[in-house]
Amino acid sequence: MGNGRRPLVAGNWKMHGSRAENTALLEALLARLNRVSAEVLVCAPFVYVSEIATRLAGTQMAVGAQSLCAEPVGAFTGEVSAAMLQDIGCKYVLVGHSERRSLFHEDNGLVARKFVAAQSKGLVPVLCVGESLAERQSEQTFAVIREQLDAVLAAAGIAPFAQAVVAYEPVWAIGTGLTATPEQAQEVHAFIRGHLAKQDATVAAGVRILYGGSVKGSNAGELFAMADVDGGLVGGASLKADEFLQICAVAHS
Ligand code: PEP
């Protein structure tokens, strides 16, 4: 790092936790976060976001949601809008996480509309992109990521990326214990920044690009040391206070 971009470590709790577990985890983190220079974010299940936003007000941690509806309001049973998230103090929202793309059939067009919906209400979208193992093995990585980015660029333009975060998460590394090597991560992060720079070099230089995929205390340091890796999006390891703090501690500019 060392480039003016403040590192960000985001935990993705997925569908884990309970009020009691969340409280214990957050209090354990808050008690020891003063030694961490990175910005820290936890992305919680919808039902807990409001309570967590209240607890985290005035701290160096922020709360995010894990998805949102692309539509602003209306007959969309079971959905949660950007305005609702903004209303309860949510700051960030994951958009296009690979589990949303694969299990809930969110295609590039829908992900792009969610990005626009989030950003139009002042939420910071964390746009997740990444290739599957088959796509990597058939040398499609850059083409897949270019398409994922281009769908959002076509819908939103480059300007909103000044207030957005991108997360590179190779699908084969999420929850598998397999991690991209620092060189593999850097190669794709540089590609993402370079692709955005074709539209606006200043915006591209400022956008934070997180790496996600089996980040742990033991590998975070070498990943975060790469020039274009500005922190991490952390699933499993974000549920353990000690491990998550260890990851946060090595994210510094
Ligand atoms: C994720 O959920 O985005 C993720 C990267 O999970 P894990 O760290 O468990 O691979």
Tab-separated table of C-alpha atoms and ligand atoms in Angstrom:
chain	number	residue	atom	x	y	z
A	1	MET	CA	0.000	0.000	0.000
A	2	GLY	CA	1.486	3.484	0.755
A	3	ASN	CA	-0.562	5.216	-1.932
A	4	GLY	CA	-3.006	7.517	-0.134
A	5	ARG	CA	-5.802	4.975	-0.104
A	6	ARG	CA	-6.909	4.165	3.442
A	7	PRO	CA	-7.062	0.394	3.776
A	8	LEU	CA	-10.426	-1.166	4.432
A	9	VAL	CA	-11.078	-4.539	6.000
A	10	ALA	CA	-14.646	-5.720	5.557
A	11	GLY	CA	-16.120	-8.734	7.301
A	12	ASN	CA	-18.883	-10.613	5.524
A	13	TRP	CA	-20.797	-12.486	8.179
A	14	LYS	CA	-23.028	-14.148	5.569
A	15	MET	CA	-26.020	-15.871	7.252
A	16	HIS	CA	-24.258	-16.380	10.567
A	17	GLY	CA	-24.754	-14.903	14.009
A	18	SER	CA	-27.405	-14.107	16.566
A	19	ARG	CA	-27.943	-11.022	18.709
A	20	ALA	CA	-25.875	-12.548	21.511
A	21	GLU	CA	-23.080	-13.715	19.205
A	22	ASN	CA	-22.969	-10.412	17.336
A	23	THR	CA	-22.739	-8.454	20.583
A	24	ALA	CA	-19.912	-10.618	21.875
A	25	LEU	CA	-18.006	-10.339	18.598
A	26	LEU	CA	-18.470	-6.586	18.234
A	27	GLU	CA	-17.485	-5.853	21.825
A	28	ALA	CA	-14.371	-7.994	21.463
A	29	LEU	CA	-13.436	-6.086	18.296
A	30	LEU	CA	-14.199	-2.636	19.682
A	31	ALA	CA	-12.120	-3.306	22.776
A	32	ARG	CA	-8.977	-3.803	20.691
A	33	LEU	CA	-9.513	-1.795	17.525
A	34	ASN	CA	-7.665	1.264	18.784
A	35	ARG	CA	-4.417	-0.299	17.555
A	36	VAL	CA	-5.765	-0.631	14.003
A	37	SER	CA	-5.293	2.112	11.406
A	38	ALA	CA	-7.506	0.562	8.727
A	39	GLU	CA	-11.162	1.347	8.339
A	40	VAL	CA	-13.156	-1.662	9.500
A	41	LEU	CA	-16.554	-2.741	8.266
A	42	VAL	CA	-18.883	-5.591	9.159
A	43	CYS	CA	-21.557	-6.680	6.695
A	44	ALA	CA	-24.343	-8.231	8.728
A	45	PRO	CA	-27.640	-9.932	7.891
A	46	PHE	CA	-30.373	-7.327	7.256
A	47	VAL	CA	-32.215	-7.893	10.537
A	48	TYR	CA	-29.186	-6.938	12.635
A	49	VAL	CA	-27.982	-3.909	10.677
A	50	SER	CA	-30.032	-1.311	12.556
A	51	GLU	CA	-28.953	-2.453	16.014
A	52	ILE	CA	-25.321	-2.685	14.927
A	53	ALA	CA	-25.436	0.784	13.339
A	54	THR	CA	-26.560	2.197	16.686
A	55	ARG	CA	-23.789	0.402	18.573
A	56	LEU	CA	-21.082	1.449	16.112
A	57	ALA	CA	-22.031	5.128	15.860
A	58	GLY	CA	-18.972	7.211	16.698
A	59	THR	CA	-16.557	4.261	16.525
A	60	GLN	CA	-14.033	3.466	13.770
A	61	MET	CA	-16.173	0.572	12.613
A	62	ALA	CA	-19.026	0.843	10.134
A	63	VAL	CA	-21.849	-1.497	9.265
A	64	GLY	CA	-22.910	-2.692	5.850
A	65	ALA	CA	-25.579	-4.937	4.383
A	66	GLN	CA	-24.907	-7.948	2.186
A	67	SER	CA	-27.323	-7.097	-0.629
A	68	LEU	CA	-30.201	-4.791	-1.512
A	69	CYS	CA	-33.087	-4.516	-3.957
A	70	ALA	CA	-32.427	-2.858	-7.304
A	71	GLU	CA	-35.856	-1.202	-7.182
A	72	PRO	CA	-36.488	1.910	-5.087
A	73	VAL	CA	-39.922	1.045	-3.653
A	74	GLY	CA	-42.998	-1.047	-4.344
A	75	ALA	CA	-44.437	-4.543	-4.531
A	76	PHE	CA	-41.232	-6.542	-4.065
A	77	THR	CA	-42.066	-8.907	-1.215
A	78	GLY	CA	-39.089	-9.876	0.881
A	79	GLU	CA	-36.789	-7.200	-0.501
A	80	VAL	CA	-35.006	-4.295	1.207
A	81	SER	CA	-34.397	-0.987	-0.566
A	82	ALA	CA	-31.369	1.301	-0.554
A	83	ALA	CA	-33.444	4.032	1.100
A	84	MET	CA	-34.369	1.668	3.952
A	85	LEU	CA	-30.730	0.759	4.519
A	86	GLN	CA	-29.719	4.404	4.466
A	87	ASP	CA	-32.562	5.182	6.891
A	88	ILE	CA	-31.239	2.788	9.560
A	89	GLY	CA	-27.648	4.011	9.457
A	90	CYS	CA	-26.178	1.474	7.056
A	91	LYS	CA	-23.095	2.853	5.275
A	92	TYR	CA	-21.979	0.153	2.854
A	93	VAL	CA	-23.591	-2.641	0.892
A	94	LEU	CA	-22.114	-5.641	-0.899
A	95	VAL	CA	-23.232	-5.827	-4.504
A	96	GLY	CA	-22.755	-8.881	-6.699
A	97	HIS	CA	-21.193	-11.201	-4.128
A	98	SER	CA	-20.489	-14.507	-5.879
A	99	GLU	CA	-23.051	-16.307	-3.697
A	100	ARG	CA	-25.693	-13.814	-4.876
A	101	ARG	CA	-24.574	-14.304	-8.464
A	102	SER	CA	-24.551	-18.107	-8.350
A	103	LEU	CA	-27.225	-19.093	-5.793
A	104	PHE	CA	-29.664	-16.239	-6.429
A	105	HIS	CA	-29.071	-15.873	-10.162
A	106	GLU	CA	-27.968	-12.247	-10.106
A	107	ASP	CA	-26.539	-11.454	-13.524
A	108	ASN	CA	-24.294	-8.555	-14.488
A	109	GLY	CA	-27.288	-6.390	-15.456
A	110	LEU	CA	-29.008	-6.831	-12.115
A	111	VAL	CA	-25.774	-6.276	-10.214
A	112	ALA	CA	-25.287	-3.033	-12.130
A	113	ARG	CA	-28.789	-1.852	-11.221
A	114	LYS	CA	-28.132	-2.679	-7.564
A	115	PHE	CA	-24.901	-0.668	-7.717
A	116	VAL	CA	-26.826	2.330	-9.082
A	117	ALA	CA	-29.590	1.917	-6.488
A	118	ALA	CA	-27.073	1.842	-3.627
A	119	GLN	CA	-25.077	4.778	-4.812
A	120	SER	CA	-28.179	6.889	-5.529
A	121	LYS	CA	-29.039	6.766	-1.806
A	122	GLY	CA	-25.543	7.511	-0.580
A	123	LEU	CA	-24.580	3.961	0.331
A	124	VAL	CA	-21.074	2.872	-0.642
A	125	PRO	CA	-21.403	-0.142	-2.924
A	126	VAL	CA	-18.744	-2.825	-2.549
A	127	LEU	CA	-18.830	-4.300	-6.041
A	128	CYS	CA	-17.690	-7.926	-5.966
A	129	VAL	CA	-16.143	-9.393	-9.090
A	130	GLY	CA	-14.285	-12.608	-9.735
A	131	GLU	CA	-13.874	-15.628	-11.949
A	132	SER	CA	-14.715	-19.279	-11.368
A	133	LEU	CA	-12.054	-21.984	-11.407
A	134	ALA	CA	-13.127	-23.115	-14.894
A	135	GLU	CA	-12.890	-19.544	-16.143
A	136	ARG	CA	-9.393	-19.155	-14.690
A	137	GLN	CA	-8.273	-22.469	-16.126
A	138	SER	CA	-9.539	-21.493	-19.568
A	139	GLU	CA	-7.773	-18.117	-19.305
A	140	GLN	CA	-11.021	-16.187	-19.163
A	141	THR	CA	-10.229	-14.313	-15.935
A	142	PHE	CA	-9.683	-10.880	-17.441
A	143	ALA	CA	-12.581	-11.234	-19.903
A	144	VAL	CA	-14.993	-12.203	-17.106
A	145	ILE	CA	-13.919	-9.353	-14.877
A	146	ARG	CA	-13.980	-6.869	-17.743
A	147	GLU	CA	-17.593	-7.871	-18.469
A	148	GLN	CA	-18.557	-7.572	-14.788
A	149	LEU	CA	-17.020	-4.084	-14.609
A	150	ASP	CA	-18.352	-2.953	-17.975
A	151	ALA	CA	-21.948	-3.750	-17.001
A	152	VAL	CA	-21.624	-1.383	-14.042
A	153	LEU	CA	-19.722	1.241	-16.037
A	154	ALA	CA	-22.464	1.185	-18.687
A	155	ALA	CA	-25.193	1.681	-16.093
A	156	ALA	CA	-23.470	4.085	-13.722
A	157	GLY	CA	-20.500	5.633	-15.532
A	158	ILE	CA	-17.113	6.032	-13.883
A	159	ALA	CA	-17.920	8.951	-11.527
A	160	PRO	CA	-19.641	6.847	-8.799
A	161	PHE	CA	-16.494	4.746	-8.458
A	162	ALA	CA	-15.040	7.709	-6.559
A	163	GLN	CA	-17.430	6.663	-3.779
A	164	ALA	CA	-17.355	2.914	-4.311
A	165	VAL	CA	-15.183	-0.034	-3.403
A	166	VAL	CA	-14.335	-2.984	-5.641
A	167	ALA	CA	-13.670	-6.436	-4.203
A	168	TYR	CA	-11.819	-9.017	-6.278
A	169	GLU	CA	-12.982	-12.407	-5.061
A	170	PRO	CA	-11.954	-15.383	-7.162
A	171	VAL	CA	-14.898	-17.758	-6.736
A	172	TRP	CA	-12.548	-20.721	-6.330
A	173	ALA	CA	-11.028	-19.086	-3.251
A	174	ILE	CA	-14.222	-18.212	-1.357
A	175	GLY	CA	-14.763	-20.450	1.639
A	176	THR	CA	-12.502	-23.119	0.150
A	177	GLY	CA	-9.290	-22.540	2.054
A	178	LEU	CA	-7.586	-21.868	-1.292
A	179	THR	CA	-6.185	-18.354	-1.527
A	180	ALA	CA	-4.898	-16.536	-4.585
A	181	THR	CA	-1.178	-15.978	-4.332
A	182	PRO	CA	-0.228	-12.344	-3.715
A	183	GLU	CA	1.021	-12.218	-7.326
A	184	GLN	CA	-2.249	-13.612	-8.709
A	185	ALA	CA	-4.229	-11.080	-6.651
A	186	GLN	CA	-1.981	-8.187	-7.673
A	187	GLU	CA	-2.253	-9.102	-11.348
A	188	VAL	CA	-6.052	-8.919	-11.273
A	189	HIS	CA	-6.174	-5.856	-9.023
A	190	ALA	CA	-3.854	-4.014	-11.428
A	191	PHE	CA	-6.066	-5.113	-14.303
A	192	ILE	CA	-9.168	-3.742	-12.535
A	193	ARG	CA	-7.482	-0.421	-11.747
A	194	GLY	CA	-6.141	-0.188	-15.288
A	195	HIS	CA	-9.554	-0.893	-16.771
A	196	LEU	CA	-11.167	1.839	-14.663
A	197	ALA	CA	-8.286	4.194	-15.533
A	198	LYS	CA	-9.263	4.041	-19.193
A	199	GLN	CA	-12.355	6.000	-18.133
A	200	ASP	CA	-10.817	8.253	-15.465
A	201	ALA	CA	-7.271	7.891	-14.170
A	202	THR	CA	-7.891	9.945	-11.023
A	203	VAL	CA	-10.929	7.950	-9.974
A	204	ALA	CA	-9.084	4.710	-10.693
A	205	ALA	CA	-6.090	5.773	-8.608
A	206	GLY	CA	-8.337	6.490	-5.628
A	207	VAL	CA	-10.652	3.491	-5.679
A	208	ARG	CA	-10.016	0.890	-3.023
A	209	ILE	CA	-9.777	-2.656	-4.359
A	210	LEU	CA	-10.122	-5.363	-1.718
A	211	TYR	CA	-9.040	-8.965	-2.067
A	212	GLY	CA	-11.381	-11.683	-0.822
A	213	GLY	CA	-11.087	-15.449	-0.724
A	214	SER	CA	-9.919	-17.361	2.349
A	215	VAL	CA	-8.071	-14.391	3.856
A	216	LYS	CA	-6.659	-15.369	7.262
A	217	GLY	CA	-4.348	-13.887	9.832
A	218	SER	CA	-1.554	-15.961	8.366
A	219	ASN	CA	-1.856	-14.773	4.741
A	220	ALA	CA	-3.315	-11.250	5.035
A	221	GLY	CA	0.052	-9.531	5.442
A	222	GLU	CA	1.530	-10.759	2.156
A	223	LEU	CA	-1.688	-10.054	0.241
A	224	PHE	CA	-2.126	-6.546	1.661
A	225	ALA	CA	1.507	-5.741	0.890
A	226	MET	CA	0.782	-5.799	-2.849
A	227	ALA	CA	0.625	-2.407	-4.562
A	228	ASP	CA	-3.002	-2.548	-5.665
A	229	VAL	CA	-4.472	-4.512	-2.758
A	230	ASP	CA	-6.144	-2.038	-0.416
A	231	GLY	CA	-7.476	-4.430	2.192
A	232	GLY	CA	-9.701	-7.453	2.325
A	233	LEU	CA	-13.220	-8.794	2.191
A	234	VAL	CA	-13.198	-11.538	4.776
A	235	GLY	CA	-15.826	-14.231	5.254
A	236	GLY	CA	-15.127	-17.090	7.666
A	237	ALA	CA	-12.280	-15.407	9.490
A	238	SER	CA	-14.429	-12.340	10.252
A	239	LEU	CA	-16.494	-14.427	12.685
A	240	LYS	CA	-13.546	-14.922	15.031
A	241	ALA	CA	-12.482	-11.783	16.895
A	242	ASP	CA	-8.814	-12.714	17.300
A	243	GLU	CA	-8.372	-13.756	13.695
A	244	PHE	CA	-10.250	-10.753	12.299
A	245	LEU	CA	-8.239	-8.359	14.488
A	246	GLN	CA	-5.041	-9.980	13.282
A	247	ILE	CA	-6.140	-9.329	9.690
A	248	CYS	CA	-7.149	-5.729	10.484
A	249	ALA	CA	-3.816	-5.097	12.189
A	250	VAL	CA	-1.751	-5.894	9.081
A	251	ALA	CA	-3.799	-3.589	6.846
A	252	HIS	CA	-1.959	-0.298	6.990
A	253	SER	CA	-0.881	2.246	4.401
B	1	PEP	C1	-16.577	-13.892	1.325
B	1	PEP	O1	-17.561	-14.306	1.902
B	1	PEP	O2	-16.673	-12.896	0.597
B	1	PEP	C2	-15.306	-14.584	1.510
B	1	PEP	C3	-14.243	-14.145	0.914
B	1	PEP	O3	-15.330	-15.699	2.326
B	1	PEP	P1	-14.036	-16.489	2.918
B	1	PEP	O4	-13.127	-15.428	3.485
B	1	PEP	O5	-14.592	-17.384	3.938
B	1	PEP	O6	-13.389	-17.182	1.768
